[in-house]
């Protein structure tokens, strides 16, 4: 009994401690987040702009009759899992590392593709297979363990490549368009909008997909030996998209991505850092033996449910990765561009006379017309893009040549070779140093072009008094930056020795002010990337894709699909699963055009940047108003001592003005009421842009973002001017805090409160420490 009593008292003390701790936490949160200030003014997690994003997850051959049995997915169950894993996503600006004030509310629509569409896709893949050699036979490829023979070709299976561009991509596009307009969410979302993206998860039957030469070889083997294996275990296939690197997943030139669970497995990634590399276990492969029931399992309890949940978890992780890397990626730069025209001068500096990069018709030509057409696709509505070119001898611009030399660095690696350490060095260009050197050089073609377009940020633009003031200031070329200049410096170098790249092992580097590109006559430059067990080779002859990637990053804030910012790690992370496809970002992508997903991202990045700048201005004004209210409208403890009701600064100012009997106030109640109404109106306006962004109505969303920025700037101007005027009036005054005058009831009230508190304390102590009862010895008669 004594132990139980002590335990109960301990539990009471713990409960009381938890109660007091929770009460203090609530009070601290209330003090930190005033109720009269919107939460998004203090925390970027509280986004006032939520854009709906619908992702159609199309399942091919993953229905009730799928094999293996663990691949049979229930659409409702898988949808619930996706909603639980990733209900929304808030992108990050990689330049600043801060989350944007725009969040995507994700709606998943999981649908099974019909058997007829699946059969049509299988026939298209089979028709486009091209024999590309042989790969090592192993469990990761075929799903079975086969002993290797002693012959030259024993232990190998043929591999077939499926080029995506052309008929295969058109077939996937047909499937995506067929199921894109399926209405599921009723009136909750504008289903007729274009802002739907597709993720096609494919699980093909390799037995039915086997090419004719594979089936013929198996027939001959069966005729000679009397038995033959399954066609699915006798070959492998993989996709190619513009490069020689094979892949099992890709991002299309439209609005969908594909992951094939029966292809490959393809392996590729970075040899310098293993992060993000795609290996056999990166995708839940259909023909892995782990998904089949084992012999021991057949004798006892089935583990089918466990395997099915494991498969769903891996598949959900892939869907989550597609959201953060492909469909709602981060923004590269925090820029705010109101220019009516963009001038992109491509300046070629070459140290040789072997070829002219600007002359069309040879292997080293820059496709100027394609660049001009693609850049116009990522321009804002009403914005014109003009591309001009120029070619200069690098030796005649010594300041630029000096900048190149200053930016050169060497990376050394010690490798063990036959018992000795061998020093190997690799030269590269430090892009940050080169940007700074060009910006500060005395060469007008470098510093002059960069200075022609100042840094585009929200701090550059002044406040507007309203939408009319915005239109008036846009007519002023000095403010509106009538022409934004984004120079592209193409260095065509034929120096002796190994070719040189930038510090990110890339042929380009981009900032908000300029783009740097490297060209060389080398067609097979070894880079620290691998694909299929071989080192990847990069061609530096045609810089068209590198120019598009750099300008897309600088002008539209595009991020390579394999890159995303991790808030947990505080740095960018990579996932090479999405590196292949219709993207100009290398090394696995080498497309000379932007995908439709990238075009949508440019519009979304512009909208998000303007919303972010607008909310930042509103936040600044709100915090200034809260600081003013804390100084002049609240007592030192931040609470009213003459009233029991908690009041915001608007209610307090109204009461203070009534107490002043209509006297002059530094900040009138009407002014503060107007500011408060403007805040509420701005919150409504922020939500209006979500539907326009979902529908991908470029003109409407662009115009609406202009109006929102103008209204936010007008609110900022109104608030700051009002507070400045009030502070000027109060400069001659000092703030004093007056004690409450005592009345004849003050002493009695205090005595009553002290007595009540004492009684409560005594009762609490008595409750926590009950009196022990004396134990009586029983009397035995």
Coordinates of C-alpha atoms in Angstrom, one line a residue, residues 315-665:
X315 CA 6.5 2.2 -55.4
X316 CA 5.2 5.1 -53.2
X317 CA 8.8 6.3 -52.6
X318 CA 9.2 6.5 -56.4
X319 CA 6.0 8.6 -56.7
X320 CA 7.2 10.8 -53.9
X321 CA 10.5 11.3 -55.7
X322 CA 8.7 12.2 -58.9
X323 CA 6.9 15.0 -57.1
X324 CA 10.0 16.6 -55.6
X325 CA 12.2 16.2 -58.7
X326 CA 9.9 16.4 -61.7
X327 CA 6.4 17.7 -61.2
X328 CA 6.9 20.3 -58.4
X329 CA 10.7 20.9 -58.3
X330 CA 12.6 23.6 -56.5
X331 CA 13.5 27.0 -58.0
X332 CA 17.1 27.8 -58.8
X333 CA 17.2 31.6 -58.3
X334 CA 15.2 34.1 -56.4
X335 CA 14.5 36.5 -59.2
X336 CA 11.8 39.0 -60.1
X337 CA 11.7 40.0 -63.7
X338 CA 9.3 42.6 -65.1
X339 CA 11.2 43.3 -68.3
X340 CA 9.3 43.5 -71.5
X341 CA 12.2 42.2 -73.6
X342 CA 15.1 39.8 -73.0
X343 CA 18.3 40.2 -75.0
X344 CA 20.6 37.2 -75.1
X345 CA 23.9 38.0 -76.7
X346 CA 25.9 34.8 -77.4
X347 CA 29.5 36.0 -77.3
X348 CA 32.1 33.4 -78.6
X349 CA 35.7 33.7 -77.4
X350 CA 38.0 31.3 -79.2
X351 CA 41.7 30.7 -79.0
X352 CA 41.9 28.9 -82.4
X353 CA 40.9 29.2 -86.0
X354 CA 40.0 25.6 -86.6
X355 CA 36.3 26.2 -87.0
X356 CA 33.6 28.9 -86.6
X357 CA 31.0 27.9 -84.0
X358 CA 28.5 30.4 -85.4
X359 CA 28.7 29.1 -89.0
X360 CA 26.0 26.5 -89.7
X361 CA 26.4 23.2 -91.3
X362 CA 29.2 21.4 -89.5
X363 CA 29.6 19.3 -86.4
X364 CA 30.7 22.2 -84.2
X365 CA 27.9 24.6 -85.1
X366 CA 25.7 26.3 -82.5
X367 CA 22.0 25.9 -83.6
X368 CA 21.1 29.6 -83.1
X369 CA 17.6 29.2 -84.7
X370 CA 16.7 26.4 -82.3
X371 CA 18.0 28.4 -79.3
X372 CA 15.9 31.4 -80.4
X373 CA 12.7 29.3 -80.8
X374 CA 13.2 27.5 -77.5
X375 CA 13.9 30.6 -75.5
X376 CA 10.7 32.2 -76.8
X377 CA 8.8 29.2 -75.4
X378 CA 10.0 30.0 -71.9
X379 CA 9.4 33.7 -72.2
X380 CA 6.6 35.3 -70.1
X381 CA 3.4 36.4 -71.8
X382 CA 4.1 39.6 -73.8
X383 CA 7.8 39.2 -73.3
X384 CA 10.0 39.1 -76.4
X385 CA 13.4 37.2 -76.6
X386 CA 16.0 38.3 -79.0
X387 CA 19.3 36.4 -79.6
X388 CA 22.3 38.1 -81.1
X389 CA 25.7 36.6 -81.7
X390 CA 29.3 37.8 -81.9
X391 CA 32.7 36.1 -82.3
X392 CA 35.9 37.4 -80.8
X393 CA 39.5 36.3 -80.6
X394 CA 40.3 35.4 -77.0
X395 CA 43.9 36.6 -77.4
X396 CA 42.7 40.1 -78.2
X397 CA 40.8 40.3 -74.9
X398 CA 43.5 39.8 -72.4
X399 CA 41.3 40.6 -69.4
X400 CA 39.0 37.8 -70.2
X401 CA 41.9 35.5 -70.8
X402 CA 43.4 36.5 -67.4
X403 CA 40.0 35.8 -65.8
X404 CA 40.0 32.3 -67.3
X405 CA 43.5 31.6 -66.0
X406 CA 42.6 32.8 -62.5
X407 CA 39.6 30.5 -62.4
X408 CA 41.6 27.4 -63.2
X409 CA 41.9 24.9 -60.4
X410 CA 43.4 21.4 -60.1
X411 CA 41.9 18.4 -58.2
X412 CA 44.5 15.8 -57.2
X413 CA 43.8 12.1 -56.4
X414 CA 46.2 9.5 -55.1
X415 CA 45.5 6.1 -56.6
X416 CA 47.2 2.8 -55.8
X417 CA 48.9 1.2 -58.9
X418 CA 51.0 -1.9 -58.5
X419 CA 51.9 -1.2 -54.9
X420 CA 52.7 2.5 -55.5
X421 CA 50.6 5.6 -55.1
X422 CA 50.3 7.5 -58.4
X423 CA 49.3 11.2 -58.3
X424 CA 46.6 12.1 -60.9
X425 CA 45.4 15.6 -61.4
X426 CA 42.3 17.0 -63.1
X427 CA 41.9 20.6 -64.1
X428 CA 38.6 22.5 -63.9
X429 CA 37.2 26.0 -63.9
X430 CA 35.8 27.5 -60.7
X431 CA 32.6 29.1 -61.9
X432 CA 32.2 31.4 -59.0
X433 CA 35.7 32.8 -59.4
X434 CA 35.1 33.2 -63.2
X435 CA 31.8 35.0 -62.7
X436 CA 33.4 37.5 -60.3
X437 CA 36.5 38.0 -62.5
X438 CA 34.4 38.8 -65.5
X439 CA 32.1 41.1 -63.6
X440 CA 35.0 43.1 -62.2
X441 CA 37.2 43.1 -65.4
X442 CA 37.8 46.2 -67.5
X443 CA 36.6 44.5 -70.7
X444 CA 33.3 46.0 -71.8
X445 CA 32.2 42.8 -73.4
X446 CA 32.4 41.1 -70.0
X447 CA 31.6 43.6 -67.2
X448 CA 29.6 45.9 -69.5
X449 CA 27.2 43.2 -70.6
X450 CA 26.8 41.8 -67.1
X451 CA 26.3 45.3 -65.6
X452 CA 23.6 46.0 -68.3
X453 CA 21.2 43.8 -66.3
X454 CA 21.3 44.4 -62.6
X455 CA 20.6 41.7 -60.1
X456 CA 16.9 40.9 -60.2
X457 CA 15.5 40.6 -56.7
X458 CA 12.6 41.8 -54.7
X459 CA 14.7 44.5 -53.0
X460 CA 15.4 46.3 -56.2
X461 CA 11.9 47.3 -57.0
X462 CA 10.3 50.3 -55.2
X463 CA 6.8 50.3 -53.7
X464 CA 3.8 51.0 -55.8
X465 CA 0.8 53.0 -54.7
X466 CA -1.5 50.6 -56.6
X467 CA -2.1 48.8 -59.9
X468 CA -2.2 52.1 -61.8
X469 CA 1.1 53.1 -60.4
X470 CA 2.6 49.8 -61.4
X471 CA 1.4 50.3 -65.0
X472 CA 2.8 53.9 -65.0
X473 CA 6.2 52.8 -63.7
X474 CA 6.4 49.9 -66.1
X475 CA 6.3 52.5 -68.9
X476 CA 9.4 54.1 -67.4
X477 CA 12.4 52.2 -69.0
X478 CA 14.7 53.2 -66.1
X479 CA 12.6 51.3 -63.6
X480 CA 11.0 48.5 -65.8
X481 CA 14.3 47.4 -67.2
X482 CA 12.7 47.6 -70.7
X483 CA 15.4 45.1 -71.9
X484 CA 17.0 42.6 -69.6
X485 CA 20.4 41.5 -70.9
X486 CA 21.5 38.0 -70.2
X487 CA 24.9 37.4 -71.8
X488 CA 26.1 33.9 -72.7
X489 CA 29.9 33.6 -72.8
X490 CA 30.9 30.6 -75.0
X491 CA 34.6 29.7 -74.6
X492 CA 35.7 27.7 -77.6
X493 CA 39.0 26.3 -76.4
X494 CA 41.5 24.1 -78.2
X495 CA 44.3 24.1 -75.6
X496 CA 46.8 21.3 -75.5
X497 CA 46.2 18.6 -73.0
X498 CA 43.0 17.3 -71.5
X499 CA 39.8 19.3 -72.1
X500 CA 38.6 21.4 -69.1
X501 CA 35.1 21.5 -67.5
X502 CA 33.4 23.6 -64.8
X503 CA 33.5 22.7 -61.1
X504 CA 30.2 20.8 -61.3
X505 CA 31.7 18.5 -64.0
X506 CA 29.4 20.2 -66.5
X507 CA 29.9 22.1 -69.7
X508 CA 27.9 25.1 -68.5
X509 CA 27.5 27.3 -65.4
X510 CA 24.7 29.8 -64.8
X511 CA 24.0 32.7 -62.5
X512 CA 21.2 35.3 -62.5
X513 CA 23.5 37.7 -64.5
X514 CA 25.3 35.5 -67.1
X515 CA 25.8 32.0 -68.5
X516 CA 29.2 30.4 -69.1
X517 CA 29.6 27.5 -71.6
X518 CA 32.6 25.5 -72.7
X519 CA 33.2 24.1 -76.2
X520 CA 36.0 21.9 -77.5
X521 CA 36.8 19.7 -80.4
X522 CA 36.8 16.6 -78.1
X523 CA 34.0 14.2 -78.8
X524 CA 34.7 11.7 -76.0
X525 CA 35.7 13.4 -72.8
X526 CA 35.8 11.0 -69.9
X527 CA 33.8 12.3 -66.9
X528 CA 33.3 10.7 -63.4
X529 CA 29.9 9.2 -64.3
X530 CA 29.2 5.6 -65.2
X531 CA 26.5 3.8 -67.2
X532 CA 26.1 0.1 -67.5
X533 CA 29.5 -0.6 -66.0
X534 CA 31.3 1.8 -68.4
X535 CA 32.6 5.3 -67.9
X536 CA 30.4 7.9 -69.4
X537 CA 31.9 10.0 -72.2
X538 CA 30.8 13.6 -72.8
X539 CA 30.9 15.4 -76.2
X540 CA 31.9 19.1 -76.1
X541 CA 31.5 19.7 -79.9
X542 CA 27.9 20.9 -80.0
X543 CA 27.1 23.4 -77.1
X544 CA 23.5 24.0 -78.1
X545 CA 22.1 21.8 -75.2
X546 CA 24.5 23.4 -72.7
X547 CA 23.4 26.9 -73.7
X548 CA 19.7 26.0 -73.4
X549 CA 20.3 24.5 -69.9
X550 CA 22.2 27.5 -68.7
X551 CA 19.7 30.1 -70.1
X552 CA 16.8 28.1 -68.8
X553 CA 18.4 28.0 -65.3
X554 CA 19.2 31.8 -65.3
X555 CA 16.1 33.0 -67.1
X556 CA 13.4 30.6 -65.9
X557 CA 14.9 29.2 -62.6
X558 CA 14.9 25.7 -63.9
X559 CA 16.6 23.0 -61.9
X560 CA 18.1 19.8 -63.3
X561 CA 15.5 17.0 -62.7
X562 CA 18.0 15.0 -60.8
X563 CA 18.6 17.8 -58.3
X564 CA 16.5 18.8 -55.3
X565 CA 17.2 20.7 -52.0
X566 CA 16.9 18.8 -48.7
X567 CA 15.8 20.9 -45.8
X568 CA 16.9 18.2 -43.4
X569 CA 20.5 18.1 -44.8
X570 CA 20.6 21.8 -45.7
X571 CA 22.1 21.0 -49.2
X572 CA 21.1 19.8 -52.6
X573 CA 20.7 16.1 -53.1
X574 CA 20.6 14.1 -56.3
X575 CA 18.4 11.3 -57.6
X576 CA 19.6 10.0 -61.0
X577 CA 16.4 8.1 -61.5
X578 CA 15.0 11.2 -63.4
X579 CA 18.2 12.2 -65.2
X580 CA 17.2 10.7 -68.6
X581 CA 14.7 12.2 -70.9
X582 CA 13.7 15.4 -72.7
X583 CA 15.9 17.7 -70.8
X584 CA 19.0 19.7 -71.8
X585 CA 20.6 19.1 -68.4
X586 CA 23.4 16.6 -68.7
X587 CA 25.2 14.4 -68.5
X588 CA 22.5 11.8 -69.1
X589 CA 20.1 14.2 -70.8
X590 CA 21.2 16.0 -74.0
X591 CA 18.0 17.2 -75.6
X592 CA 18.1 20.4 -77.6
X593 CA 14.6 21.4 -76.5
X594 CA 12.6 22.0 -73.3
X595 CA 9.9 19.5 -72.2
X596 CA 6.4 20.7 -71.6
X597 CA 7.0 20.1 -67.9
X598 CA 9.9 22.6 -68.0
X599 CA 7.7 25.2 -69.8
X600 CA 5.1 24.8 -67.0
X601 CA 7.8 25.1 -64.4
X602 CA 9.1 28.4 -65.8
X603 CA 5.6 29.8 -65.5
X604 CA 5.2 28.4 -62.0
X605 CA 8.6 29.7 -61.0
X606 CA 7.7 33.2 -62.1
X607 CA 4.4 33.1 -60.3
X608 CA 6.1 31.7 -57.1
X609 CA 8.8 34.3 -57.2
X610 CA 6.3 37.1 -57.4
X611 CA 4.1 35.6 -54.7
X612 CA 7.2 35.1 -52.5
X613 CA 8.2 38.8 -53.0
X614 CA 4.7 40.0 -52.4
X615 CA 4.3 38.0 -49.1
X616 CA 7.8 39.2 -48.0
X617 CA 6.6 42.8 -48.4
X618 CA 3.4 42.1 -46.5
X619 CA 5.4 40.3 -43.8
X620 CA 7.8 43.2 -43.4
X621 CA 4.9 45.7 -43.0
X622 CA 3.1 43.5 -40.5
X623 CA 6.1 43.0 -38.3
X624 CA 6.8 46.8 -38.4
X625 CA 3.2 47.4 -37.3
X626 CA 3.4 44.8 -34.6
X627 CA 6.6 46.4 -33.3
X628 CA 4.9 49.8 -33.2
X629 CA 1.9 48.3 -31.4
X630 CA 4.1 46.7 -28.9
X631 CA 5.8 50.0 -28.1
X632 CA 2.8 52.4 -27.9
X633 CA -0.4 50.4 -27.6
X634 CA 0.5 47.6 -25.1
X635 CA 1.6 47.7 -21.5
X636 CA 5.1 46.2 -20.6
X637 CA 3.7 42.7 -20.1
X638 CA 1.9 42.7 -23.4
X639 CA -1.5 42.3 -21.9
X640 CA -4.2 44.6 -20.6
X641 CA -4.4 44.9 -16.9
X642 CA -7.6 47.0 -16.8
X643 CA -9.7 44.5 -18.8
X644 CA -9.9 40.8 -18.7
X645 CA -10.5 40.3 -22.4
X646 CA -7.5 39.8 -24.7
X647 CA -7.5 42.4 -27.4
X648 CA -5.5 42.8 -30.6
X649 CA -3.9 46.1 -31.5
X650 CA -6.9 47.1 -33.6
X651 CA -9.4 46.7 -30.7
X652 CA -7.0 48.3 -28.3
X653 CA -6.5 51.3 -30.5
X654 CA -10.2 51.7 -30.9
X655 CA -10.7 51.7 -27.2
X656 CA -7.8 54.0 -26.6
X657 CA -9.3 56.5 -29.1
X658 CA -12.6 56.3 -27.3
X659 CA -10.9 57.0 -24.0
X660 CA -9.2 60.0 -25.5
X661 CA -12.6 61.6 -26.2
X662 CA -11.9 62.1 -29.9
X663 CA -8.5 63.8 -29.3
X664 CA -5.6 63.7 -31.7
X665 CA -3.9 60.3 -32.0

